[in-house]
XYZ file of N, CA and C in Angstrom:
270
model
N 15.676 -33.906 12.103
C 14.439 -33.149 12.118
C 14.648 -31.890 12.962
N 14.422 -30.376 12.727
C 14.529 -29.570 12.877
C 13.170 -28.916 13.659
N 13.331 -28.819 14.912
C 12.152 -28.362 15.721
C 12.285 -26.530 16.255
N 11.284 -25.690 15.855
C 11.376 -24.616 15.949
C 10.863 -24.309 17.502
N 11.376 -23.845 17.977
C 9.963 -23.088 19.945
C 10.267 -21.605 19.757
N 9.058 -21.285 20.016
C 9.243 -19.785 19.794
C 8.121 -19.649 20.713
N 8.406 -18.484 21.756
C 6.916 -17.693 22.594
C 6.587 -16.857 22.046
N 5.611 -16.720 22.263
C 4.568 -15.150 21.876
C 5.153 -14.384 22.949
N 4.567 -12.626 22.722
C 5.475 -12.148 23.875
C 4.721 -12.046 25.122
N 2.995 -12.514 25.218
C 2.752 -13.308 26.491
C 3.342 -14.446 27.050
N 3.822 -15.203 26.285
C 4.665 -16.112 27.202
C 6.224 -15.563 27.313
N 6.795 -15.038 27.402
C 8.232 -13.965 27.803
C 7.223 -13.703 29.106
N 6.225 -13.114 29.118
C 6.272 -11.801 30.415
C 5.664 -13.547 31.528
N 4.979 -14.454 30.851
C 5.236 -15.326 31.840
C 5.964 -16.035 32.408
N 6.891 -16.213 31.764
C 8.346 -16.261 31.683
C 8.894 -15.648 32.730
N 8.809 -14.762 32.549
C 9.840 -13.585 33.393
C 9.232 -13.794 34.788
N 8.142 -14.495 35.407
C 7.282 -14.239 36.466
C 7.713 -15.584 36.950
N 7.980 -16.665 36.095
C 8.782 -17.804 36.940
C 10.313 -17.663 37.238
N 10.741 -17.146 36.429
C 12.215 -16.796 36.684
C 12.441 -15.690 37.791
N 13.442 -15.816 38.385
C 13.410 -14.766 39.516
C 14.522 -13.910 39.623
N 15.167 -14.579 38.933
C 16.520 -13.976 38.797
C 17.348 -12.853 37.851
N 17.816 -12.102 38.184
C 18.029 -10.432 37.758
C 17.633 -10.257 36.355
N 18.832 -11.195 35.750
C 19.644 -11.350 34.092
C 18.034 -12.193 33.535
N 17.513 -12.907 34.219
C 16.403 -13.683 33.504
C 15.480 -12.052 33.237
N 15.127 -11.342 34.304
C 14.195 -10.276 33.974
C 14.428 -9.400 33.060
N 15.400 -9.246 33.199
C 16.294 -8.480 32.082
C 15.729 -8.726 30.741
N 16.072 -9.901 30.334
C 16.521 -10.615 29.057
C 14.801 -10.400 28.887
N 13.663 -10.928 29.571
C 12.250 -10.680 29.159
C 11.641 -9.708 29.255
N 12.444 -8.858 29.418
C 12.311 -7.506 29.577
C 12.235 -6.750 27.760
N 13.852 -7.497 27.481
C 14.257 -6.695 26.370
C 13.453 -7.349 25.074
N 13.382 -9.194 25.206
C 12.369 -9.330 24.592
C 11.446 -9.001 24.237
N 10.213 -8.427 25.284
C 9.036 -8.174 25.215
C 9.821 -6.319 24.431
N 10.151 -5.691 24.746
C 10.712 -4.736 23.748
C 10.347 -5.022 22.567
N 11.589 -5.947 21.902
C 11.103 -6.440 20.758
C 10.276 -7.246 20.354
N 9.780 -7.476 20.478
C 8.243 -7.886 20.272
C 7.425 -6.225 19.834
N 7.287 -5.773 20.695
C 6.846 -4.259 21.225
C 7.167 -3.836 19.341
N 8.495 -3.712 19.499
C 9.015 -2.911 18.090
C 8.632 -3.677 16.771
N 8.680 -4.752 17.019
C 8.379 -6.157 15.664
C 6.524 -5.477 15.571
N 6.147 -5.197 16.056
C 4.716 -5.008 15.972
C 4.599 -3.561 15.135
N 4.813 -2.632 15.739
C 4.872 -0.934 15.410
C 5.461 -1.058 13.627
N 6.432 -1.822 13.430
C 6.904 -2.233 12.657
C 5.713 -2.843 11.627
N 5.212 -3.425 11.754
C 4.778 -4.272 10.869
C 3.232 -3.481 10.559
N 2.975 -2.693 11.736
C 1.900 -1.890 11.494
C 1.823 -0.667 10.660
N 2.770 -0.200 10.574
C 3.606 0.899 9.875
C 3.695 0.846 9.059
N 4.108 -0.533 8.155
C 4.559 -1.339 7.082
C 3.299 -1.544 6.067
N 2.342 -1.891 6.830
C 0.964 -2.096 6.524
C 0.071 -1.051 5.838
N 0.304 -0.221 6.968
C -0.555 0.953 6.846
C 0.340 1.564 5.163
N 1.673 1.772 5.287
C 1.920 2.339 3.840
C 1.754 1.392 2.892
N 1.548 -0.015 3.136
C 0.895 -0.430 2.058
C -0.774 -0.177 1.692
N -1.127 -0.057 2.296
C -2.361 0.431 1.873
C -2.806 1.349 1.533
N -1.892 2.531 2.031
C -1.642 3.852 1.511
C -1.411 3.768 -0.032
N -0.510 2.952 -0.163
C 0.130 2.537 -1.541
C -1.022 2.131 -2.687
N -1.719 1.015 -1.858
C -2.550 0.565 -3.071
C -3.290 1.230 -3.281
N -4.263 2.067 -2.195
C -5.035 3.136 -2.392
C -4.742 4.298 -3.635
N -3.776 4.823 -3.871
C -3.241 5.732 -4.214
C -2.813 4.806 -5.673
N -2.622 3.820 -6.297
C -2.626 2.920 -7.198
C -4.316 2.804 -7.821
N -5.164 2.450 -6.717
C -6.091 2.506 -7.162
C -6.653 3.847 -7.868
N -6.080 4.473 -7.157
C -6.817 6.368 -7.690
C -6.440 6.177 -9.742
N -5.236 6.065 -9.203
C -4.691 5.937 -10.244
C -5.197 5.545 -11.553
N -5.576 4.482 -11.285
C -5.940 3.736 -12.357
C -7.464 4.044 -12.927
N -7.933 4.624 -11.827
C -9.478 5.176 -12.496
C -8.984 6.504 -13.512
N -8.124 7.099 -12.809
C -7.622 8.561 -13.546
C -7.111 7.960 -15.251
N -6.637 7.129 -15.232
C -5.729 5.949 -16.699
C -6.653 5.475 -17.219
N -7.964 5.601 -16.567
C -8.809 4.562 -17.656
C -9.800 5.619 -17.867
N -10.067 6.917 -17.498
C -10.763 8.121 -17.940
C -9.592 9.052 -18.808
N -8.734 9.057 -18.548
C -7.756 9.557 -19.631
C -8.165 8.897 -20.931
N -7.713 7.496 -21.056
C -8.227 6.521 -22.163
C -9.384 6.867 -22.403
N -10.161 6.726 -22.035
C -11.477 7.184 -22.424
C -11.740 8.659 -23.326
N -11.262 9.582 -22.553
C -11.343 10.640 -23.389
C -10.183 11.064 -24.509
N -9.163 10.135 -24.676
C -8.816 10.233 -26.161
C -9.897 9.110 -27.008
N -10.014 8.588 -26.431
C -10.597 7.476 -27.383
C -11.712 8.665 -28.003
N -12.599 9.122 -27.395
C -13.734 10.012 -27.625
C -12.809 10.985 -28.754
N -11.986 11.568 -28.879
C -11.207 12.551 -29.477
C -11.217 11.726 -30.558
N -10.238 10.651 -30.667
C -10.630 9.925 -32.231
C -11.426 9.594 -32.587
N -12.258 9.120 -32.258
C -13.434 9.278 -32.756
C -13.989 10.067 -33.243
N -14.046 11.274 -33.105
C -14.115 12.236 -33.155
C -13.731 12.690 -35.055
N -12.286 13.125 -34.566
C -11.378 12.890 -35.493
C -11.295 12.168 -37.154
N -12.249 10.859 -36.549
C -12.639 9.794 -37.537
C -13.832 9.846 -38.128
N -14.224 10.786 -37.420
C -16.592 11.382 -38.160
C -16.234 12.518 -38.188
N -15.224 12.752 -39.218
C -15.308 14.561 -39.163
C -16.113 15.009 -40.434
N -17.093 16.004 -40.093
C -17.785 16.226 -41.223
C -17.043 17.221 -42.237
N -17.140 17.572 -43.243
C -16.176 18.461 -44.170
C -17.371 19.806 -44.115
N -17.154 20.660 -43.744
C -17.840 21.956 -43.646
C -17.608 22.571 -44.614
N -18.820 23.307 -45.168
C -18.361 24.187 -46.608
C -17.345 25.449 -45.994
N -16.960 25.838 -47.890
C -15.840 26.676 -46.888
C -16.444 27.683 -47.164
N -15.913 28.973 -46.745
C -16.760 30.247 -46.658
C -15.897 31.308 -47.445
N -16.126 32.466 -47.914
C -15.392 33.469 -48.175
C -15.028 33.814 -49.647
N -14.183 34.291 -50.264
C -13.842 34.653 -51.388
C -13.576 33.264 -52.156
N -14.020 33.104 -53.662
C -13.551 32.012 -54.347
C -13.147 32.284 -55.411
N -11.755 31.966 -56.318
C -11.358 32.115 -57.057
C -12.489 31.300 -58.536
């Protein structure tokens, strides 16, 4: 059976406050870093996804009013009345 422990990076900086020793501060030092960066990261990540879908969404209103106005065109196209013609006739 495979047991995972992992701290949050409040427990590192509590961590670091029982430990007293140089290399221990160090090490929860660089942790809490990453942590620090794992975050910025993931916020970053986020944010252009939403950027993303946003900009997907635009999209798709623009694709379904495009559609729309060919559809209107054939239609169009398809009720065409025949207009007399005008001008000189043999």
């Amino acid at each position: 059976m495979f047991v995972a422990l992992c701290f949050s990076e409040h427990g590192i900086l509590q961590l670091s406050n029982v430990e007293k020793s140089e290399k221990a501060t160090q090490m929860s030092i660089k942790i809490i870093e990453i942590f620090v960066s794992m975050r910025e990261f993931l916020i970053n990540n986020l944010n252009s996804k939403i950027d993303i879908e946003e900009i997907k969404r635009r999209l798709d209103k623009n694709v379904e009013l495009l559609f729309s106005y060919l559809d209107e065109l054939i239609d169009k196209q398809d009720n065409k009345i025949e207009r007399t013609k005008i001008g000189f006739k043999k």
